[in-house]
XYZ file of C-alpha atoms in Angstrom:
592
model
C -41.805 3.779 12.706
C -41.024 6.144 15.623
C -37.011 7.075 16.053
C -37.460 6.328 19.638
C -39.929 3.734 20.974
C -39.887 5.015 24.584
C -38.306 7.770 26.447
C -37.349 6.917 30.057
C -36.404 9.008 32.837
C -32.938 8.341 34.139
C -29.852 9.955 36.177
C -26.991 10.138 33.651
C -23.396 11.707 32.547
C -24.657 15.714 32.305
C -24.753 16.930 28.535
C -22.557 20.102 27.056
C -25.142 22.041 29.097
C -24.498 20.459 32.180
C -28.365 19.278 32.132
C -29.090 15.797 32.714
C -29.833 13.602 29.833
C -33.067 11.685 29.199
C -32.181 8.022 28.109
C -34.157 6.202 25.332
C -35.095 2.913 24.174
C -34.032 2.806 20.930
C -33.347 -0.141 17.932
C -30.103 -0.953 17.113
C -30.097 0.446 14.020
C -31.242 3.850 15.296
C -28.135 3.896 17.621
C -26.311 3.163 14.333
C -27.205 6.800 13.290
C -27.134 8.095 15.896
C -23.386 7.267 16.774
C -22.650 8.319 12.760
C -23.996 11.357 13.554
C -22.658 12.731 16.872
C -19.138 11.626 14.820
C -19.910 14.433 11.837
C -21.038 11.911 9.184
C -23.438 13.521 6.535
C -22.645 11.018 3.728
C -22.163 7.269 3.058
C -21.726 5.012 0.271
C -23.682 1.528 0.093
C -26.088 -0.903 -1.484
C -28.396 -3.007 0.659
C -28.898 -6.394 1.014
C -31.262 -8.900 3.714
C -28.768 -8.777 6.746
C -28.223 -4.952 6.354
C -32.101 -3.995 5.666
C -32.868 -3.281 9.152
C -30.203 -0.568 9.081
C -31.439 0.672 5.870
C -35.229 0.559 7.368
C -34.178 3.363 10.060
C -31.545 5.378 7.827
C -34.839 6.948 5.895
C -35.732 8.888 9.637
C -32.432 10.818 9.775
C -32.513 12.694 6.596
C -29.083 14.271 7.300
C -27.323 11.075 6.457
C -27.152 11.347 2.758
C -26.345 7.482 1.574
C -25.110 7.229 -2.321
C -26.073 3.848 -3.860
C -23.658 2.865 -6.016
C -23.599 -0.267 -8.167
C -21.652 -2.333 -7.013
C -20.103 -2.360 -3.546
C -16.581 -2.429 -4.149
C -17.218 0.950 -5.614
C -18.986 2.436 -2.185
C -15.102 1.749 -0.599
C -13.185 3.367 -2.912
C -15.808 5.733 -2.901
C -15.331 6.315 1.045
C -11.587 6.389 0.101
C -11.818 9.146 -2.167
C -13.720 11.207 0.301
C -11.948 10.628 2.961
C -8.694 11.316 1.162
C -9.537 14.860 0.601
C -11.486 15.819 2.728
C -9.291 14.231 6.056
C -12.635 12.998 7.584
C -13.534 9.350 8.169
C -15.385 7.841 4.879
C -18.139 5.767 5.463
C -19.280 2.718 3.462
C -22.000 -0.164 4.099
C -23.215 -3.379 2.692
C -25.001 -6.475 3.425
C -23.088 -9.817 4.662
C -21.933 -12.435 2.281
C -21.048 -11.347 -1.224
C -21.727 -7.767 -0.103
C -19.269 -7.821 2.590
C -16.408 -9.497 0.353
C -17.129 -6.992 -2.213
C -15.519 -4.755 -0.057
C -12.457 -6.216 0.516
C -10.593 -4.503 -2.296
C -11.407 -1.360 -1.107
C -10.797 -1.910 2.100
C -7.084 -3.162 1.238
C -6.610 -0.141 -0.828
C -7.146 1.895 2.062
C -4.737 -0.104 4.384
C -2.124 -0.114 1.930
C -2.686 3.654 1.382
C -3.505 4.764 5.097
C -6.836 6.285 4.577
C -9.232 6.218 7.547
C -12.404 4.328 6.348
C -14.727 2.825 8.527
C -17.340 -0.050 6.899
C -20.592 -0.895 8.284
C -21.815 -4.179 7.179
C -25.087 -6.524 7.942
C -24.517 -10.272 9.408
C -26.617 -13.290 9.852
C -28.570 -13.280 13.326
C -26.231 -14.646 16.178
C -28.366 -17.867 16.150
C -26.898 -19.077 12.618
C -23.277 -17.869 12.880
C -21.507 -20.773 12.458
C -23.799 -22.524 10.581
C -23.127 -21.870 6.978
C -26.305 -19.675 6.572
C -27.644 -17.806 3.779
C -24.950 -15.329 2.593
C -22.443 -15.852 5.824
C -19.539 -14.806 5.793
C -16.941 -14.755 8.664
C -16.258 -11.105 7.345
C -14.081 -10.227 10.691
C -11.796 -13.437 9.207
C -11.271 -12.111 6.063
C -10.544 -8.729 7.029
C -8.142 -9.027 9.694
C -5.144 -8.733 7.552
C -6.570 -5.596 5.953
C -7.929 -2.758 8.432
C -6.625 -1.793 11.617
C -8.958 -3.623 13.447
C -12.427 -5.660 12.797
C -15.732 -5.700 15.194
C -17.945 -8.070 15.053
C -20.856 -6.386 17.635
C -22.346 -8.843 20.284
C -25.308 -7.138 22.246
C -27.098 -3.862 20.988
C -25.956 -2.294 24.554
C -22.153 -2.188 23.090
C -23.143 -0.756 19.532
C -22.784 3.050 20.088
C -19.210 2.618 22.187
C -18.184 0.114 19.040
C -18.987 2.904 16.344
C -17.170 5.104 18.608
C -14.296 3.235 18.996
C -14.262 2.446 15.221
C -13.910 5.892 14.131
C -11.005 6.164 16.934
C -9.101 3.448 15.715
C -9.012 4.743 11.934
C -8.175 8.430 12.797
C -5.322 8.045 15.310
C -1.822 7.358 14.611
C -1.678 5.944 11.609
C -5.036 6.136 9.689
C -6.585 2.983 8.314
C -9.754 0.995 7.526
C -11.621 -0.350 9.993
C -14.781 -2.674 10.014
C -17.880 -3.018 11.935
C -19.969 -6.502 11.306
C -23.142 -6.342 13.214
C -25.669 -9.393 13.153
C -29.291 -8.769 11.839
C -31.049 -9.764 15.240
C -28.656 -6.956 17.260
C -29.740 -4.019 14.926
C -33.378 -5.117 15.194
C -33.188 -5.630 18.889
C -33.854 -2.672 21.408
C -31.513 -0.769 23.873
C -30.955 2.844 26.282
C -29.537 5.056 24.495
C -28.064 8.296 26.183
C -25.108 9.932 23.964
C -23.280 11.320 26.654
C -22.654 8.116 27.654
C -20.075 7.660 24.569
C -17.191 9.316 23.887
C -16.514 10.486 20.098
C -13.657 9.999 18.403
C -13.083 13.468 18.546
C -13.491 13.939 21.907
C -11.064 11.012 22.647
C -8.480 12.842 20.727
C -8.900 16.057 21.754
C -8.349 14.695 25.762
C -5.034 12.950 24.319
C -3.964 15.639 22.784
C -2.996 14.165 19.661
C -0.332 16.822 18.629
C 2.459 14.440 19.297
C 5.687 15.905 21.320
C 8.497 16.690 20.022
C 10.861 14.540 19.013
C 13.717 14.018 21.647
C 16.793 17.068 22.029
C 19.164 14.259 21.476
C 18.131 12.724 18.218
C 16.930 16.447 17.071
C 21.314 16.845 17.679
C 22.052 13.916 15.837
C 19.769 14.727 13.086
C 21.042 17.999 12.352
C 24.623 17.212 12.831
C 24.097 14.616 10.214
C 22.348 17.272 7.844
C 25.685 19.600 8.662
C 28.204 17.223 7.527
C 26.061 16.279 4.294
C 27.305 17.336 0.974
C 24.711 15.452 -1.257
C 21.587 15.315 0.938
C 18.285 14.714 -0.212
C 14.328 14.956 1.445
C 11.879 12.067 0.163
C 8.735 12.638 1.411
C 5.889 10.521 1.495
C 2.067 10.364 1.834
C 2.516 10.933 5.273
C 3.459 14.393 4.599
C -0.208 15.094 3.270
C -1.831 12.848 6.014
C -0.083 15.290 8.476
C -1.187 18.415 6.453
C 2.784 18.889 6.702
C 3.217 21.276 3.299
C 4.313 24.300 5.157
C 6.667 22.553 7.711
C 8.245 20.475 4.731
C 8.527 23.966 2.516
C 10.392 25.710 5.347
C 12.715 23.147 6.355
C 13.660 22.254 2.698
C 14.012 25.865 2.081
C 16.314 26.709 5.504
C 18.688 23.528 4.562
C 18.861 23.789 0.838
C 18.208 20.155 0.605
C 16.415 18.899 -2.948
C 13.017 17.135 -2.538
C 11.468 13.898 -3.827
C 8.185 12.936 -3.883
C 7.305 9.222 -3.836
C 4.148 8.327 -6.068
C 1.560 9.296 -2.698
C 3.845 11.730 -1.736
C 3.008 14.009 -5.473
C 1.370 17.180 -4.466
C 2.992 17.509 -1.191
C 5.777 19.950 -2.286
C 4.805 21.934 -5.724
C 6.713 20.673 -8.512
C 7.324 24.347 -9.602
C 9.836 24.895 -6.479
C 13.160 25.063 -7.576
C 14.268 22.080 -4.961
C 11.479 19.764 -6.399
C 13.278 17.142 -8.070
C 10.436 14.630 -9.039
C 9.431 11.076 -8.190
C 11.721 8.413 -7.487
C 11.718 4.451 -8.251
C 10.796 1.976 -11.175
C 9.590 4.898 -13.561
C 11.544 7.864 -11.898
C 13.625 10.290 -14.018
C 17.186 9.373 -14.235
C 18.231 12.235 -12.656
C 16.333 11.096 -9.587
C 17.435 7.929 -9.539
C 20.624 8.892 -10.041
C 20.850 11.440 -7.574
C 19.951 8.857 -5.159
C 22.420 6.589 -5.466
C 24.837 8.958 -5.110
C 23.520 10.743 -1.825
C 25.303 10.705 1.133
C 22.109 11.922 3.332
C 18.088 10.828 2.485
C 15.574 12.491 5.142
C 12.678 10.189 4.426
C 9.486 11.796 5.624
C 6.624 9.476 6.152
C 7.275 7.052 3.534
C 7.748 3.268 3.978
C 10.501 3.098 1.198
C 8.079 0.279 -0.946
C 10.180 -1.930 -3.288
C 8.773 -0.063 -6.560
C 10.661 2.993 -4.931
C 13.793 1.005 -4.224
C 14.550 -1.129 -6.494
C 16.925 -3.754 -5.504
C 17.348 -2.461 -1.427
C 21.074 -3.058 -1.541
C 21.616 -1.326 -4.707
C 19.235 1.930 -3.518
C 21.161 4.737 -2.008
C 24.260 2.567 -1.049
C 26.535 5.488 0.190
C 24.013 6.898 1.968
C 22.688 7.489 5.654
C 19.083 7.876 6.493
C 17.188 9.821 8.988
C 13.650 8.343 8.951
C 10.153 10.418 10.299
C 7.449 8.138 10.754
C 4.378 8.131 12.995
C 4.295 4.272 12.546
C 7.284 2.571 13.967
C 6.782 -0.372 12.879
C 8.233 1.381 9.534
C 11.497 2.055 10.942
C 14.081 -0.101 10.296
C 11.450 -2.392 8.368
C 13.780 -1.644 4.675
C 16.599 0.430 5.413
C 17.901 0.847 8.745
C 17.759 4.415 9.779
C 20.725 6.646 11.553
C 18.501 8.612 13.420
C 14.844 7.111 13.824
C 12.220 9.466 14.755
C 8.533 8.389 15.523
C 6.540 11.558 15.356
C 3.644 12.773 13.184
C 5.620 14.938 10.128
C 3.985 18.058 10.520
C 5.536 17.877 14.245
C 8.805 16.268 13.116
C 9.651 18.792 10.459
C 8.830 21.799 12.516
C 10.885 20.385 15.160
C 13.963 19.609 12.763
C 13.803 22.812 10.898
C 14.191 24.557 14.256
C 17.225 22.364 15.174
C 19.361 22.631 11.425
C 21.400 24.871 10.911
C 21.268 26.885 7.164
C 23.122 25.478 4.565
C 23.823 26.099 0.849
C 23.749 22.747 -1.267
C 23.323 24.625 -4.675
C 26.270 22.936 -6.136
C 24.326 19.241 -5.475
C 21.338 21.280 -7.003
C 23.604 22.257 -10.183
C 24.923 18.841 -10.480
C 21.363 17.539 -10.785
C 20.311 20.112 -12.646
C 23.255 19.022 -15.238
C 21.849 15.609 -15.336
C 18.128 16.512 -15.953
C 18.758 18.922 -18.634
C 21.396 16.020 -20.472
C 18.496 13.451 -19.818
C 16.295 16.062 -21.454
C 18.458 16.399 -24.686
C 18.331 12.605 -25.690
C 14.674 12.552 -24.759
C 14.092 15.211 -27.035
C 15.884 13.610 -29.824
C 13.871 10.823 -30.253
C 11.637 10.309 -33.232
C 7.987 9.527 -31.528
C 4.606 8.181 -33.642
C 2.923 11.632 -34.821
C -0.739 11.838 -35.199
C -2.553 10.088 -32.648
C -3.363 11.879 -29.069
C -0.018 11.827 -26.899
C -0.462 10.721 -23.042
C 1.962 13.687 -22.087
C -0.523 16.177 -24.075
C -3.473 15.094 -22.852
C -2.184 15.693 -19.190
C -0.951 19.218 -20.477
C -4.165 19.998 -21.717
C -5.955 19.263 -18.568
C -3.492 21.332 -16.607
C -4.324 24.124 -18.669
C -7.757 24.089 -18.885
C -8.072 23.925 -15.348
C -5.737 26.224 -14.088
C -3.730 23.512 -12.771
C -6.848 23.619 -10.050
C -7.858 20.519 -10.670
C -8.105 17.330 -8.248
C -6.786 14.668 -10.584
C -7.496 11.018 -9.547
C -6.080 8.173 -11.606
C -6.780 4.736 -11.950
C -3.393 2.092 -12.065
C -1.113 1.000 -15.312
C 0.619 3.094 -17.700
C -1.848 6.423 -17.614
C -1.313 6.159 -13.682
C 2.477 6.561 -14.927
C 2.021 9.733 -17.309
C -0.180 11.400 -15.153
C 2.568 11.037 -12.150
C 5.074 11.999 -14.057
C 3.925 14.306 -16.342
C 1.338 16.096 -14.729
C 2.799 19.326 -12.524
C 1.253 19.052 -9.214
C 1.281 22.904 -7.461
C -1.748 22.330 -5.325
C -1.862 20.421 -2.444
C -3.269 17.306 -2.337
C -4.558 17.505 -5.749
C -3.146 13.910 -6.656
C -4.955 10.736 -6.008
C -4.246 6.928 -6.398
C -4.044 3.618 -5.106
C -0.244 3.040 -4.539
C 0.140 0.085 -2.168
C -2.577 -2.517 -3.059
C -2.097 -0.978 -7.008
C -6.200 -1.372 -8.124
C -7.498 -1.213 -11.392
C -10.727 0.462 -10.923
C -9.963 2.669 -8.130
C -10.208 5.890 -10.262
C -14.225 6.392 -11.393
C -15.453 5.450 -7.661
C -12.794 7.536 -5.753
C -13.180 10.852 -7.803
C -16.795 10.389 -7.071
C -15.918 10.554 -3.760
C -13.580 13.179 -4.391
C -15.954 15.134 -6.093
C -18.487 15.171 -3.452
C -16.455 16.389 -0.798
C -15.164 19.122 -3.137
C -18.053 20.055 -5.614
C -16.558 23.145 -6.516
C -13.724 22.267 -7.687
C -12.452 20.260 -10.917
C -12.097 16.645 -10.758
C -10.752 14.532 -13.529
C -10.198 10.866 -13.747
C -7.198 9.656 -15.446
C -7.580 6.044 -16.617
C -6.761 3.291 -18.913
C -9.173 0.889 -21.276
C -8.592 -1.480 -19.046
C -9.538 -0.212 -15.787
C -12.044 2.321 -16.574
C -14.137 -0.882 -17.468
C -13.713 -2.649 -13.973
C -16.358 0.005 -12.580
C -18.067 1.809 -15.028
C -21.268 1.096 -14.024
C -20.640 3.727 -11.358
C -21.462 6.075 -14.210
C -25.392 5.422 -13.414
C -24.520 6.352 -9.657
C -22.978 9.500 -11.037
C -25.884 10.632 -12.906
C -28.413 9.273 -10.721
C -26.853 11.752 -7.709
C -26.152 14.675 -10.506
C -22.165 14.385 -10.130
C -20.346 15.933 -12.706
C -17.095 14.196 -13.514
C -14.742 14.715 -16.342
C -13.393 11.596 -17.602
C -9.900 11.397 -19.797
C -9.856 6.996 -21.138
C -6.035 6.762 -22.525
C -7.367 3.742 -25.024
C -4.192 1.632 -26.376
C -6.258 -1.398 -26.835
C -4.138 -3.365 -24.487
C -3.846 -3.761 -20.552
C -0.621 -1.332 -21.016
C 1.342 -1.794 -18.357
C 1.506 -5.910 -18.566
C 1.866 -5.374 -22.245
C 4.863 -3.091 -21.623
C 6.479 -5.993 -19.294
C 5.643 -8.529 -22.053
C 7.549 -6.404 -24.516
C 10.581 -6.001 -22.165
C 10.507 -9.570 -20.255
C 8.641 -11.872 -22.194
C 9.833 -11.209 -25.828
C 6.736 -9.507 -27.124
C 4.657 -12.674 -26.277
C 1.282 -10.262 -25.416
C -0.527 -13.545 -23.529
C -4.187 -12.103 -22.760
C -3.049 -8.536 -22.626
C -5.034 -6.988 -26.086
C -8.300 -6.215 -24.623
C -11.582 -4.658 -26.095
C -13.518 -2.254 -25.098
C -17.420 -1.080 -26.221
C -17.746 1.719 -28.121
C -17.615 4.940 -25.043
C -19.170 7.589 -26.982
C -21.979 5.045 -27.149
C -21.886 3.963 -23.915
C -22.162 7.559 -22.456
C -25.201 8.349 -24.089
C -26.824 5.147 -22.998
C -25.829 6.609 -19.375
C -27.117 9.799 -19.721
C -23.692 11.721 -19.998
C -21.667 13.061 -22.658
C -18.933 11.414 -24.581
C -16.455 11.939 -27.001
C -13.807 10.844 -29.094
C -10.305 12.148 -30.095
C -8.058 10.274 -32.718
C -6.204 13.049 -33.367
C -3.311 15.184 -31.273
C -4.547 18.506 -32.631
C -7.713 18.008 -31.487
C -6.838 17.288 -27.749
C -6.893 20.910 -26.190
C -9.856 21.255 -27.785
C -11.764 18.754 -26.277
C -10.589 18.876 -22.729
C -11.584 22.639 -22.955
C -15.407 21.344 -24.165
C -15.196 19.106 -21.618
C -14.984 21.479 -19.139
C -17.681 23.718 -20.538
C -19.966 20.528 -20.592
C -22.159 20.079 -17.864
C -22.367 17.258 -16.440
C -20.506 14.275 -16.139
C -18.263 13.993 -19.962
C -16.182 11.123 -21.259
C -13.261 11.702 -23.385
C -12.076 8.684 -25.050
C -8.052 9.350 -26.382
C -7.268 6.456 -28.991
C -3.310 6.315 -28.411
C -0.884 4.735 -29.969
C -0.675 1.361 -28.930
C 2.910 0.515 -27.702
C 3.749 3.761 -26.403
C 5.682 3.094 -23.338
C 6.633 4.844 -19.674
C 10.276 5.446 -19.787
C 12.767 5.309 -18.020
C 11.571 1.864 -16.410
C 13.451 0.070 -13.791
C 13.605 -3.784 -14.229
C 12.651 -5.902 -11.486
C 15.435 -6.875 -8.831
C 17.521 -4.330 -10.528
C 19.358 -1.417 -8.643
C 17.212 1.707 -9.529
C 20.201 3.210 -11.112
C 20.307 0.589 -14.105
C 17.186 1.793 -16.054
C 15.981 1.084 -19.269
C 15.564 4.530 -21.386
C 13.509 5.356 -24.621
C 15.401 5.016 -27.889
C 14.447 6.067 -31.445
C 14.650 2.123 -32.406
C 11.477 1.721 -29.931
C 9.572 4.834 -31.416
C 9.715 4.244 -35.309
C-alpha cells in the first residue's frame, strides 16, 4: 500500500526552506508516523492486537521506526520507562484496546508516580460501537485519568497529527509524565491532508516558550540565603528532580560553596556521587541511622525536587521537627502538600540551584559534618560486630562485585523488595543517573523490561538488573524479547525463596506468621537455556566475584541466580507510623 494515496496541490504554512508545502491525503495511521517521526522517535515498544492492526499495517512503510515486540504489554511501558529515563527523550509504547490497553496501566502508573515522560498509543473500537460493550472495549481514557497527565481519546483523523503533537508536549513540559493517546479503529483507517508544517512539535513549542524557567524571585533568593546563614545544622535532600533537571553540576557547586551535607532520597541516588565527602546517603524507612538521625536534629533541610513521600518521612510530625525547610520544586502542587516550606520556590532545579548558589554566602559546617561523621563510624562499629550466616552469597557482595567488575560504569536497574533495598544502599552510585527504579507506584517486575529499555538507549554501556525471586518472575518472558532483538543483559536473581520484603514485615509485625510469602521458583539455569541465554548458579560467597566477572565476559544476555540466605534482612528499618528516628537495628540474636 502506497504511504500517500494522493498528493494535492495546496497554499500552506512555508517549510524550514521557506518553500511551500505540498499537502497529502494520507490514512490515519500514516499521520501516526508521521507525527512520531517529525517528534525524533526511532523506537517503540508494543504488541498488536484487532483495534491497533491498522496502525501496525502502515508502521512496516517507515522502516526508521524500529517497534520491539515484547510479550506482554505491561512490559512495552516499563520498557518506554526505562528508555525514556536515560535517555531524557519521550518513550513510546502501543497496544491494542481492551486487555491490551489495561495491560498498560501499571506501567503507565509507574511513570506518573516516578515523573517519566511516556506517551502510549493504543487501538479502540470504531466510533460506531463505543458505548456499546463491544469486542475488547475499554473506556481506556476512564481508567487512565488518575494516572498520566492527560488522556486523548482522538475524534476525526483531521485532529490526529496536532493530538500526537500535543501529547508529546504535555509529557515533556513542567513536570514530565505519561500521557495516552486512544484512537478508534475507523479514524486510523480513514483518510485526511496531511501537511507537517501545519503542526507544531513538541520541540518547537518549547523552544518558542523558552522553557529555561526564570529565576526565582530576588526576595525569596534573600530569604533563602539568610536562612542558610543563620543555619548551624543544615542539610540538602535532593530528589529525582535533580536528575530530571540534569541539575548534577548546579547541586555539586552549591553544596560545595555552603558546606551543607547531602541526601539522596531513593530516585534521587546517583544525583550527587556517593564518594563526595558531603554525601551522606539515603534517608527514610531503611536509611542509615546517621541519616535519620541527622535529620531530626537539623535546623535547615533544602529539599530539591523531592515530594518528601511517607517512606522518606516516617511519621510527618516526628520527621525533622526542629527544622525549617526551603523547598525547590517545578510542581507546586508539591509545596506545602507534607511539610510546609519557609521559603517556597517553584523553579526547575537546575535553575533554582544556580540561582541560590549565586545568592549564599560561603560557609563552613564541618563541625555538623564531624558530628555525623561520629555517628556513622559508631553505627559502623556495632554493625561490624555482628555475627552474620557465612557461606551462602551475601546481598552486600554481590552488589560489590558488580561495582567492580564494571568499573562502577554500570547502569544498574532494580526491580522492588529487599534486593531494591541492598542495591540502594549498598551499591556506590558515582555516575550520574546510573540508578533506576520504580519508587512511587513500588512494582514488582519493573526491573527486566526497564533495563531493556535502558539498554537500548545505551548499548554501550553495562546494564545489570538487580532483582528478587519474586519479581524477576512477574516478567520473565521478556527474556524471549531480549534474545529475539539480540539485547544483552546481565541479570543478578537474589533467590531467598520468599517474597522478602513481606516476609521481613511478617517477621517484625506479624510474629513470624509467613501467610503466602514462601514462594517457588523454576529452576533459572534451566530456564535460560530454554531461552537461548546463559545462566548460572552461585551457592557459595567465594564464588560470587567470579561469576559476575564471567558474566560480563559472556555475550549475550546471562542470568546469575544467588541462592541467599533466607531471612537475611535490610536494616536499619523504620516501623510504620513511627518517627524515622526510632529504627529497628540488626542484632547478633537475629543473625545466629
Amino acid at each position: 500500500m502506497a504511504i500517500a494515496t494522493k498528493i494535492i496541490q495546496q497554499t500552506g504554512k512555508p517549510n524550514q526552506s521557506g518553500q511551500q508545502e505540498e499537502a497529502r491525503v494520507l490514512k490515519g495511521t500514516h499521520i501516526v508516523c508521521e507525527a512520531l517521526i517529525r517528534e525524533g522517535v526511532t523506537l517503540m515498544y508494543g504488541y498488536p492486537g484487532g483495534a491497533i492492526m491498522p496502525f501496525y499495517d502502515a508502521l512496516t512503510s517507515y522502516p526508521t521506526l524500529h517497534h520491539v515486540l515484547v510479550r506482554h504489554e505491561q512490559a512495552a511501558s516499563h520498557a518506554a520507562d526505562g528508555y525514556a529515563r536515560v535517555t531524557g527523550k519521550v518513550g513510546v509504547c502501543v497496544a491494542t484496546s481492551g486487555p491490551g490497553a489495561t495491560n498498560l496501566v501499571t506501567g503507565l502508573a509507574t511513570a506518573f508516580m516516578d515523573s517519566t515522560p511516556v506517551v502510549a498509543i493504543t487501538g479502540q473500537v470504531a466510533r460506531e460501537f463505543i458505548g456499546r460493550d463491544a469486542f475488547q472495549e475499554t473506556d481506556v481514557i476512564g481508567v487512565t485519568q488518575p494516572i498520566t497527565k492527560h488522556s486523548f481519546q482522538v475524534r476525526t483523523t483531521d485532529e490526529i497529527a496536532a493530538v500526537i503533537h500535543e501529547a508529546f508536549r504535555v509529557a515533556r513540559s513542567g513536570r514530565p509524565g505519561p500521557v495516552l493517546v486512544d484512537i478508534p479503529k475507523d479514524i486510523q483507517n480513514g483518510t485526511a491532508e496531511y501537511r507537517p508544517s501545519d503542526h507544531i512539535t513538541s520541540d518547537e513549542y518549547l523552544q518558542s516558550i523558552s522553557e529555561n524557567y526564570p529565576d526565582p524571585s530576588s526576595v525569596l533568593l534573600e530569604q533563602a540565603a539568610s536562612l542558610i546563614a543563620q543555619a548551624k545544622r543544615p542539610l540538602i535532600m535532593a530528589g529525582h528532580g535533580v536528575i530530571l533537571s540534569n541539575a548534577y553540576a548546579e547541586l555539586k557547586a552549591f553544596a560545595e560553596k555552603t558546606s551543607i551535607p547531602v541526601i539522596t532520597t531513593l530516585l534521587g541516588l546517583s544525583a550527587f556521587p556517593d564518594t563526595h565527602p558531603l554525601q551522606l546517603g539515603m534517608p527514610g524507612m531503611h536509611g542509615p541511622a546517621h541519616v535519620n538521625r541527622a535529620i531530626s536534629v537539623s535546623d535547615l533541610i533544602v529539599a530539591v525536587g523531592m515530594r518528601f513521600d511517607d517512606r522518606v518521612t516516617g511519621k510527618v510530625a516526628g520527621f525533622a521537627p526542629h527544622a525549617r525547610f526551603i523547598h525547590i520544586d517545578i510542581d507546586a502542587a508539591e509545596i506545602n502538600k507534607v511539610k510546609i516550606a519557609a521559603v517556597p520556590i517553584v523553579s526547575d532545579a537546575k535553575v533554582a540551584l544556580s540561582a541560590l548558589a549565586a545568592a549564599s554566602a560561603p560557609a563552613d559546617h564541618n563541625d555538623w559534618l564531624s558530628e555525623i561523621r561520629s555517628w556513622q563510624a559508631s553505627n559502623e562499629e556495632k554493625k561490624d560486630a555482628v555475627e552474620r550466616f557465612e557461606g551462602q552469597p551475601d546481598p552486600i557482595g554481590i552488589l560489590d562485585a558488580i561495582r567492580k567488575a564494571t568499573d562502577g560504569n554500570a547502569v544498574v536497574v532494580s526491580d522492588v523488595g529487599q534486593h531494591q533495598m541492598w542495591t540502594a544502599r549498598h551499591y556506590t552510585w558515582t555516575r550520574p543517573n546510573s540508578h533506576i527504579t520504580s519508587g512511587g507506584l513500588g512494582t514488582m517486575g519493573f526491573g527486566l523490561p526497564a533495563a531493556m529499555g535502558v539498554k537500548m538507549a545505551l548499548p554501550d554501556d553495562p546494564v545489570w538488573v538487580v532483582a528478587g525471586d519474586g519479581g524477576i518472575q512477574m516478567n520473565i518472558q521478556e527474556l524471549a524479547t531480549l534474545q529475539q532483538e539480540g539485547i544483552a543483559l546481565k541479570i543478578a536473581i537474589m533467590n531467598n525463596g520468599y517474597l522478602g520484603m513481606v516476609r521481613q514485615w511478617q517477621q517484625f509485625f506479624h510474629s513470624r506468621n509467613y501467610s503466602e510469602t514462601p514462594i517457588s521458583g523454576p529452576d533459572y539455569v534451566k530456564l535460560a537455556d530454554a531461552y537461548g541465554v546463559t545462566g548460572m548458579r552461585v551457592t557459595k560467597r567465594d564464588e560470587v566475584e567470579s561469576a559476575v566477572k564471567r558474566a560480563m565476559e559472556t555475550p549475550g544476555t546471562v542470568i546469575i541466580d544467588f541462592v541467599i540466605e533466607q531471612e537475611a534482612n535490610v536494616y536499619p528499618m523504620v516501623a510504620p507510623g513511627k518517627a524515622i528516628s526510632d529504627m529497628i537495628e540488626e542484632t547478633a540474636k537475629e543473625n545466629k
